[in-house]
Amino acid sequence: MIRFEPREHVSPLRRVAAPVVAAVAALAVASLAIAAAGAPVLEAYGLMAKGAFGSAFAMSELLARATPLIFTGLAAAVAFRAKLWNIGGEGQLYAGALAAVAVGTGALALPGPLLIPTVILAGALAGGLLMLIPALLKVRLGADEVVTTLLLNFVVILFVQMMLEGPMKDPMGMGWPQSEPMLDEAMLPKLMDRMRVHAGLILALVAALGVHILLKRTVWGFETRAVGENPEAARHAGIPVTATFLRVALLSGGLAGLAGVGEVAGLKGYLTADLSPGFGYAGIVVAMLAGLSPVGAVVAALFIAGVFVGADSMSRAIGVSNYLADLVVATSLICVLVSGLFVRFKVRIVRPGTGRGTA
Amino acid sequence: MTVPEEAPPIALSLSGITKRFGALTANEGVDLDLRRGEIVALLGENGAGKTTLMNILFGHYVADEGEVRVAGPDGTLVPLEPGSPHAALEAGIGMVHQHFTLAENLTTFENIVLGTAPLLSARLAARAAREKLQELMRRSGLVVDLDARISRLSVGEKQRVEILKALYRDARVLVLDEPTAVLTPQESETLFETLKALAAQGLAIVFISHKLAEVLAASDRIAVLRLGRKVADLPAADCDRQTLAELMVGHQVTMSRREPQAAGEVLLALSAVTCGEGRDTVSDIGFELRAGEILGIAGVSGNGQAMLARLLSGLERQTSGDIRLAGREIRAHDAADMIRAGVARIPEDRHRDGVVGAMSVAENLVIEEIRSSRYQRFGFLDFRAIADRAVEAIASYDIRCPGGSAVARLLSGGNIQKIVLARTLDASPSVVLAAQPSRGLDIGATGDVHRRLLEARGRGAGVILISEDLDELFALSDRIAVIHRGRLSPPRPAEELDRAAVGLMMAGQHTEDAAA
């Protein structure tokens, strides 16, 4: 028999080590799949590492891939801190992208220095307002936000498809369902010549720092933590619980919206319905790997991005499907959840019969 | 020990029981023998190791050292397999937990036979079980409706079902964990009469308690635990309250005394207030609270006092009637408003409503005032001010913790209550609402709570004390009202009431002559 006994004190080292161990465990589990595909495991991982970190180009790809993941990771981390289960990062990302395209394709005639902030603001606002809907349904009607945020993702993506087939379709797009291109002045600057990494990364890092300060050093963060940890006690102590939920929803949705802004205004230049390969959902994994820490989210986003970029490169070289990346990401979420158990509990194996515990 | 020479045989023997949880030693070398037909009270403060000891006995925990031996049917002592509740049941040990383990949606009968009858048993077995139960009820005097759904039973009835369940499994040793915690004084008396009758039939009984009065009244022998060790094992006839209290605490105990004091102007007035639906309601409640008085509200929990507390805490809005605070009508239900209006609220469930367990002691000390300019500037927290406040409060309220940055969850109940007291009472409130403020606390912490409430009264605050503990109510209250099924009796001066009268009113016998 196995018994779980809660630990009284959790050392910070254990807390930090847990996600690292989880990530390694996920890679180990995925190596079974590589072996099953008939490829040499070590070589495959070597190629993955090279593909993710091996050259300036690889690094640029890694950072470009990490940018939306930092945003969606922060979005999930902020919401989860308040125990607001925002699973709708994907939909908010598209809402942000749609708003960025709506503003940035010539609808507003503003000079560049004003246009870029307007695009960013519009995207954040769209994501935030979208998240406000399930948050209001939660506080007013008690609707479970896991369900509402998840389902809204499909609503938003269908809406985006409708817009791209209809009013927002690019007349010059040779019939493809895509938006008109962003104005050049509305595009985020590139960070390096002929590389894809863009200023969205700077924005993401600033956002991570901002969220860190917000949670740690402000009344607002204090209230968010209190509501997340114990809403009853927070309400009893006079903290505006409903308002806190709504603020967190706006912020969380806004951050996810910024991921969409970065993708259209930093990378693609126009909107298609396959803009995101699931960045919204991967953000949840990022947040969990990061232990809901905003700074940790940056590191976790780099790891997940590295897995994706590296797997692409590896699959080109030795023909193992790049679905392997999804496998690693999914496994690492499971591993981090399991490792959380080991952080909080001591496991004792009890031999039946004697009932004596051995650690 | 004064065991007569012809002592009945030993039914259960614990020897040298030691149990550690990490650095904490919950039990250390505890020996306890229990004889047939004997009622033993296990007395001790919270954290003294009473429940741990009984959980070891019942197999929920495994002792690090020591042995439990139980008398078999032939009377010889056999070691009990540790860590197995199943083995304990087999050996004839029945346990009645503080929180009942009954399936609410099944009937009494189904609950009792649950787990004993084979899954595919025929009606015949059910009839035999019924006959056995009828016989048990006749012999023990524990009468319950076998076909009533558990959810329809009162707390006292549920407890009877739990005891019957143990007897049905042929328990020879019965363990009860804080059996009177949820009962009215009258129900407790009935329980102890039943236990005495059962003991007379040869059952060995251990009950856990921290209430001195009932321990003295109901047991043959009293074992006192302190900090995990057994410090006394005495015949009940040789004990008195003062000795027991000192044995429990380990030092001299002084009780706070209420000095006579004239009440001032009306601070809080409720008239015809109705709120809530279902079990936890208040209906048509009215009273006035004056400066410098403590108004005790007695009642068995679940009779509307939780709703009354929520109402006055600003968590609930009345459906009708009005609440006036210093003459001003309270309309909005907003905890922050109540805090600003000078109402200190000590919640009944301090772990759920009192503190955010995952946050630090310091954060919990300032949580009600986090938006005041004392602790923030432009929305940024003033960590120095928060830390200074923690140092000050930890010192003046003697909060035992490693420091202000310690996580509140790790503190004991008494120290968590001190956080709540420091937070609410240091703001010099005009009205104090204390809901079950000493529930679950040990004698020392209870003394602190009482002293602080009397200090608030002395300062001229009006205090509402909601409690089930008659000793506490009579020690502190200037006036006492009783709440039963959501209705509040008119408050009367404590001197005009006695325990029996209040006890009857708590049980619903709302008669004027009961208070004679």
Short mmCIF file of N, CA, C and O in Angstrom, two decimals, chain B residues 6 18 52 96 126 135 141 152 155 186 224 257 267 272 275-276 279 283 286 295 360 386 416 445 511-512:
data_model
loop_
_atom_site.label_atom_id
_atom_site.label_comp_id
_atom_site.label_asym_id
_atom_site.label_seq_id
_atom_site.Cartn_x
_atom_site.Cartn_y
_atom_site.Cartn_z
N GLU B 6 -11.18 -7.35 43.24
CA GLU B 6 -11.94 -8.14 42.28
C GLU B 6 -12.20 -7.30 41.02
O GLU B 6 -13.32 -7.19 40.56
N THR B 18 4.26 5.51 21.37
CA THR B 18 4.96 6.71 20.96
C THR B 18 4.67 6.95 19.49
O THR B 18 4.72 6.02 18.68
N THR B 52 -4.79 11.52 18.39
CA THR B 52 -3.75 10.68 17.79
C THR B 52 -3.74 9.31 18.46
O THR B 52 -3.68 8.28 17.79
N VAL B 96 -16.62 6.12 17.47
CA VAL B 96 -17.58 7.13 17.03
C VAL B 96 -16.79 8.42 16.84
O VAL B 96 -16.32 9.02 17.81
N ALA B 126 -31.44 -9.73 6.11
CA ALA B 126 -31.91 -8.44 6.56
C ALA B 126 -32.83 -8.60 7.76
O ALA B 126 -32.78 -7.81 8.70
N GLU B 135 -33.18 -5.95 19.37
CA GLU B 135 -32.70 -6.44 20.65
C GLU B 135 -31.69 -5.46 21.25
O GLU B 135 -31.76 -5.11 22.43
N GLY B 141 -31.24 1.02 25.20
CA GLY B 141 -32.05 2.22 25.31
C GLY B 141 -31.78 3.23 24.21
O GLY B 141 -32.26 4.36 24.26
N ARG B 152 -32.62 13.15 7.72
CA ARG B 152 -33.75 13.71 8.48
C ARG B 152 -33.51 13.68 9.98
O ARG B 152 -34.32 14.20 10.75
N VAL B 155 -28.77 15.82 15.16
CA VAL B 155 -27.39 15.47 15.45
C VAL B 155 -27.32 14.39 16.54
O VAL B 155 -26.56 13.42 16.44
N GLN B 186 -28.73 19.06 27.36
CA GLN B 186 -29.65 17.96 27.67
C GLN B 186 -29.29 16.69 26.90
O GLN B 186 -29.30 15.60 27.45
N VAL B 224 -5.26 12.07 32.00
CA VAL B 224 -4.96 13.40 31.46
C VAL B 224 -3.71 13.33 30.60
O VAL B 224 -2.68 12.82 31.03
N ARG B 257 -12.22 37.72 35.04
CA ARG B 257 -13.48 38.02 35.73
C ARG B 257 -14.12 39.25 35.14
O ARG B 257 -13.46 40.21 34.79
N LEU B 267 -25.46 51.01 20.61
CA LEU B 267 -24.53 51.05 19.48
C LEU B 267 -25.12 50.36 18.25
O LEU B 267 -24.94 50.81 17.13
N ALA B 272 -36.76 43.27 13.86
CA ALA B 272 -37.51 42.42 12.94
C ALA B 272 -36.69 41.99 11.74
O ALA B 272 -37.16 42.01 10.61
N CYS B 275 -33.63 36.79 7.46
CA CYS B 275 -32.62 36.55 6.43
C CYS B 275 -32.41 35.06 6.23
O CYS B 275 -32.44 34.29 7.19
N GLY B 276 -32.19 34.67 5.00
CA GLY B 276 -31.80 33.29 4.69
C GLY B 276 -33.00 32.36 4.55
O GLY B 276 -34.12 32.69 4.91
N ARG B 279 -32.12 25.70 6.64
CA ARG B 279 -31.81 25.48 8.07
C ARG B 279 -31.21 26.70 8.74
O ARG B 279 -31.57 27.03 9.86
N SER B 283 -35.05 34.69 11.80
CA SER B 283 -36.33 35.26 11.45
C SER B 283 -36.83 36.16 12.56
O SER B 283 -36.85 35.78 13.73
N GLY B 286 -34.70 40.71 16.90
CA GLY B 286 -34.50 42.08 17.33
C GLY B 286 -33.75 42.13 18.65
O GLY B 286 -33.99 41.32 19.53
N LEU B 295 -23.19 40.97 25.13
CA LEU B 295 -24.47 40.30 24.94
C LEU B 295 -24.17 38.89 24.44
O LEU B 295 -23.63 38.70 23.36
N SER B 360 1.20 35.02 4.63
CA SER B 360 2.01 35.07 5.84
C SER B 360 1.22 35.66 7.00
O SER B 360 0.15 36.24 6.83
N ILE B 386 4.27 46.98 6.90
CA ILE B 386 3.60 45.70 7.15
C ILE B 386 4.42 44.86 8.12
O ILE B 386 3.90 44.29 9.08
N ILE B 416 -3.72 31.29 15.44
CA ILE B 416 -4.48 31.86 14.33
C ILE B 416 -5.56 32.79 14.89
O ILE B 416 -5.78 33.89 14.38
N ALA B 445 -5.38 29.59 25.41
CA ALA B 445 -5.82 30.47 24.32
C ALA B 445 -7.22 31.00 24.60
O ALA B 445 -7.52 32.17 24.32
N THR B 511 -39.97 28.62 27.20
CA THR B 511 -41.02 28.98 28.15
C THR B 511 -40.51 30.05 29.08
O THR B 511 -39.34 30.09 29.43
N GLU B 512 -41.40 30.91 29.47
CA GLU B 512 -41.02 32.00 30.38
C GLU B 512 -40.67 31.45 31.75
O GLU B 512 -39.73 31.90 32.39
#
